[in-house]
C-alpha positions as a printed Julia matrix, in Angstrom:
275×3 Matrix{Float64}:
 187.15  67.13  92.8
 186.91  69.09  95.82
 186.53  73.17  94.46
 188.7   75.92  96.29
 187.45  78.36  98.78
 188.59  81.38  96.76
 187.8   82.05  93.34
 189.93  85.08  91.42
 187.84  87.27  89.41
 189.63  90.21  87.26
 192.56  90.45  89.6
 191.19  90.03  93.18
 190.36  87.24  95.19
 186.47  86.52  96.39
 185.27  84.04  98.8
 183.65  81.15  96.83
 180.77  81.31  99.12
 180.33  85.09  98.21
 180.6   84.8   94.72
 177.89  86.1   92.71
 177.38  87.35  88.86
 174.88  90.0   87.79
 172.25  89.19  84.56
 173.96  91.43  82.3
 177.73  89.43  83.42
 175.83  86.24  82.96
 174.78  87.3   79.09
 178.07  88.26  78.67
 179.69  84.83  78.67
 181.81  83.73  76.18
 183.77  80.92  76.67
 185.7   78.69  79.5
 188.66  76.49  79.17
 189.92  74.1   81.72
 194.02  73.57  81.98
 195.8   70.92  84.49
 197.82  71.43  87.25
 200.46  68.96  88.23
 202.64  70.68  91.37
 204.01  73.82  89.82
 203.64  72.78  86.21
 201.06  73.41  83.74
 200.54  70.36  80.88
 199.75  71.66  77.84
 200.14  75.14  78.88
 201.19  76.91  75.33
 198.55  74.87  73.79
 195.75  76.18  76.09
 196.96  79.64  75.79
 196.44  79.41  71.88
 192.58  77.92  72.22
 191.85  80.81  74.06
 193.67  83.04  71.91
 191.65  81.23  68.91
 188.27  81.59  71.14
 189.0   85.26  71.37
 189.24  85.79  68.11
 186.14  83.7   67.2
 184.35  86.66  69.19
 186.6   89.12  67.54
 187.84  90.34  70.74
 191.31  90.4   72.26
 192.96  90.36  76.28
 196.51  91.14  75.56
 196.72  91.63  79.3
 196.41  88.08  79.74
 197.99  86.67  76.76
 200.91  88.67  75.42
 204.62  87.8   76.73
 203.57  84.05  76.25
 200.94  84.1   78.63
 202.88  85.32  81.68
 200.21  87.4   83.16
 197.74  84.26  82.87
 200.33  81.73  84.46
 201.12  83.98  86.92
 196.82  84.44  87.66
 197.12  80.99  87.74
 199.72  80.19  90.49
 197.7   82.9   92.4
 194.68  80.81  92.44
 196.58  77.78  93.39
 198.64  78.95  96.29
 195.32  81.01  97.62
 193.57  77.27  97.78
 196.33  75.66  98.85
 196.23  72.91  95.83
 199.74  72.58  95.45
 199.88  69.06  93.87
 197.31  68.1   91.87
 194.01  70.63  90.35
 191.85  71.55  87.49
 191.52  75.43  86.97
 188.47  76.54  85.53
 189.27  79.6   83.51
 185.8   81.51  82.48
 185.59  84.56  80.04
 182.59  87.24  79.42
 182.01  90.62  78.12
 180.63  93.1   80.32
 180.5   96.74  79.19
 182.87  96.2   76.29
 185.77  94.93  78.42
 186.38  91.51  78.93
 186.38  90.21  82.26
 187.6   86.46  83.45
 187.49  84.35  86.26
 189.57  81.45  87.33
 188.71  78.64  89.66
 190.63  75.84  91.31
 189.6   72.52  92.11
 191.77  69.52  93.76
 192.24  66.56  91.48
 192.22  63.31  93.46
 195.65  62.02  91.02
 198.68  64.51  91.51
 199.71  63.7   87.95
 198.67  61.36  85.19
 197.29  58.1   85.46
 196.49  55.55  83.12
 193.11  53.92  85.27
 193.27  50.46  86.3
 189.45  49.54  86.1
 188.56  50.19  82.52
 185.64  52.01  80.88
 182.84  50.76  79.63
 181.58  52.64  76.73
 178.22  53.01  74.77
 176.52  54.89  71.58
 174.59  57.53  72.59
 172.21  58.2   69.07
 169.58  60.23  70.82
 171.11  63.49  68.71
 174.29  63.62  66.05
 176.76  65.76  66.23
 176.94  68.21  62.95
 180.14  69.32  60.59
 180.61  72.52  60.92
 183.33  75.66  61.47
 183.46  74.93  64.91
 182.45  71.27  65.4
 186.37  70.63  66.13
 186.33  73.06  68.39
 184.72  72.52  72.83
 182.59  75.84  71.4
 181.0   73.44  68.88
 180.71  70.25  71.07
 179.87  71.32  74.53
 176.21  71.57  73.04
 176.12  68.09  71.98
 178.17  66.69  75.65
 175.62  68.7   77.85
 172.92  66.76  75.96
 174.61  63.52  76.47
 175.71  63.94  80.25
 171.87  64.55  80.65
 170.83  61.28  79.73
 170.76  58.55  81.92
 173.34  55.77  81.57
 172.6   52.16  81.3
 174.08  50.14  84.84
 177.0   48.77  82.53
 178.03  52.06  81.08
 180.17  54.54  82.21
 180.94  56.76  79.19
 178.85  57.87  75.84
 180.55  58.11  72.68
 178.43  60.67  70.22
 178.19  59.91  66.38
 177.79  62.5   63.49
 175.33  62.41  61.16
 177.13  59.33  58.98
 176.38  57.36  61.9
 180.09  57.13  62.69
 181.41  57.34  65.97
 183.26  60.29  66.46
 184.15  61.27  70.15
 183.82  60.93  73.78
 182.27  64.1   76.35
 185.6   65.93  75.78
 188.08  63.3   74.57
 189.02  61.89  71.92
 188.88  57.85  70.98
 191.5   56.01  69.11
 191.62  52.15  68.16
 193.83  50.04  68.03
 194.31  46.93  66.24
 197.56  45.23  65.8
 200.36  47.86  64.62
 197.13  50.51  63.6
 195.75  53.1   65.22
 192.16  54.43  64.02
 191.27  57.54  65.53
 188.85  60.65  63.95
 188.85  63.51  61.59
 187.83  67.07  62.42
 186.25  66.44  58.51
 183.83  63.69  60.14
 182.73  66.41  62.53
 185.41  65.23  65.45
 186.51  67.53  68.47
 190.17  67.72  68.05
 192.04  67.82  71.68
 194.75  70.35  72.53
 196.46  66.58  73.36
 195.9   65.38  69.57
 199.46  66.21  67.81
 201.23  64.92  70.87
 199.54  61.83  70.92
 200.52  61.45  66.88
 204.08  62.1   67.73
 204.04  59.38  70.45
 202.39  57.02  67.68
 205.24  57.78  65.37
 207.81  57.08  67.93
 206.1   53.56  68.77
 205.76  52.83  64.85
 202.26  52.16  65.37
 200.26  53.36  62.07
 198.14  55.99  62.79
 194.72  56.92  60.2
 191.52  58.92  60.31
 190.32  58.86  56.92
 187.89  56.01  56.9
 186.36  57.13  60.06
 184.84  54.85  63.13
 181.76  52.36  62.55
 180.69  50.02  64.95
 182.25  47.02  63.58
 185.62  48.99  63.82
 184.93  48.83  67.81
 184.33  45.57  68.05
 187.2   44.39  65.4
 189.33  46.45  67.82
 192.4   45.09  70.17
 192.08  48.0   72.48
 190.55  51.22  72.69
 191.75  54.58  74.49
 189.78  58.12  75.05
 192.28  60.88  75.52
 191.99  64.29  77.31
 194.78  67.13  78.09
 192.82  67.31  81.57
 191.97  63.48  81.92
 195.27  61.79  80.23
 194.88  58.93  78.66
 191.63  56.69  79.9
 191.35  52.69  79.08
 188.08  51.55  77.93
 187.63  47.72  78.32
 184.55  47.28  76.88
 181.68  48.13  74.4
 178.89  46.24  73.81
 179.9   42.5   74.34
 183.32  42.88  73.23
 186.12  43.55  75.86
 189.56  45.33  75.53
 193.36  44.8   76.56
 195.6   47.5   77.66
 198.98  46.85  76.11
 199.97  48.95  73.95
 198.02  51.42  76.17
 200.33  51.25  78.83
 203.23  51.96  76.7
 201.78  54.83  74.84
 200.29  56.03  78.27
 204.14  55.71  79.75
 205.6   57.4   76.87
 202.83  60.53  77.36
 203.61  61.11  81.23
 207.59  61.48  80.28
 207.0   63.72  77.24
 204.83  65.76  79.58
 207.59  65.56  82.55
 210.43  66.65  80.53
């Protein structure tokens, strides 16, 4: 993704090439959160707003300026950033938040995203177990403030030639996620995905994605969790994103994957999204 040449911090506009932080703004970080842009909409808009409402109040800190009226102000920051960068069709903003003399400050950041909207990739992923660490339960472990630990430490290690994703496991040696998305399996009528219990990350995309299950009566469970057998029993697998959609994975291991029921859940997500 190609990054803007503006970047809007508190308000005003600054010259990406200009753009610097102090020490004390840099200790101040709290938290980012990434949101798509496709044209003039904003996916999963009212769901972002209420992470970072959530994230706020982790750090027991508020920005009503932001994030009263449902999030007018931010939206608003938003199209700002967009229009300055002339990314009218499709971006990922980068929204960044520190405390700096007891006031919160923010940032926001545009870059162009090569697909305007949704797209369900043609070349599938090839996926593999990264065990170097596990990933924890804890308070936050469902939570990108309790992951993005564990995904730094993965996207640091080098993959093997036939890999293009890791998926992380928790301490029961299940499988629980990929770097920021979540996995679901599918085999027959089922769908297996992962519980926030087993330690999973739970996407702002999650309770749309079990509505579309519903609507496709395809059984959806998370209780038994994801073992390695369960991958390669599997008809087809899926990682899922609100800022990457819905990605194919066609194979793990020696085992490789089909993509149709994929393509219908992936065709029912770009029309709930669109309407």
């Amino acid at each position: 993704m190609n990054e803007g040449n503006y970047i809007l911090v508190n308000g005003s506009f600054v010259p990406m090439a200009e753009y610097r932080i102090s020490l004390r703004e840099s200790d101040g970080f709290l938290f980012s959160e990434r949101i798509r842009a496709v044209r003039s909409a904003f996916p999963f808009f009212r769901e972002t707003l209420e992470m970072i409402k959530q994230k706020l109040m982790i750090f027991n800190q508020t920005f009503p300026e932001l994030t009263e009226n449902d999030g007018a102000e931010l939206k608003r920051q938003m199209e700002r950033t967009l229009t300055k960068n002339k990314h009218f069709l499709g971006a990922v903003l980068s929204l960044r938040f520190r405390i700096s003399e007891q006031k919160i400050q923010y940032s926001i950041q545009s870059a162009k995203n090569e697909n305007i909207g949704y797209v369900l990739n043609d070349k599938g992923l090839y996926v593999a177990v990264f065990d170097t660490i596990r990933k924890s339960v804890s308070s936050l472990s469902n939570t990108s403030l309790g992951s993005e630990i564990n995904w730094r430490i993965a996207e640091n290690y080098p993959k093997d030639v036939a890999s293009d994703e890791f998926l992380l496991l928790n301490t029961d040696d299940q499988i629980i996620e990929a770097v920021g998305s979540n996995i679901y399996l599918i085999k027959g009528s089922r769908i297996k995905g992962t519980s926030i219990y087993h330690g999973a990350y739970a996407d702002i995309s999650k309770p749309l994605m079990l509505n579309l299950f519903n609507k496709l009566q395809l059984n959806y469970s998370e209780k038994d969790g994801i073992t390695d057998q369960d991958m390669k029993d599997a008809d087809e697998i899926f990682l899922v994103s609100a800022i990457d959609g819905i990605r194919w994975v066609v194979g793990f291991e020696g085992k490789r994957y089909f993509n149709n029921t994929i393509r219908k859940i992936n065709d029912l997500f770009v029309r709930s999204l669109l309407s």
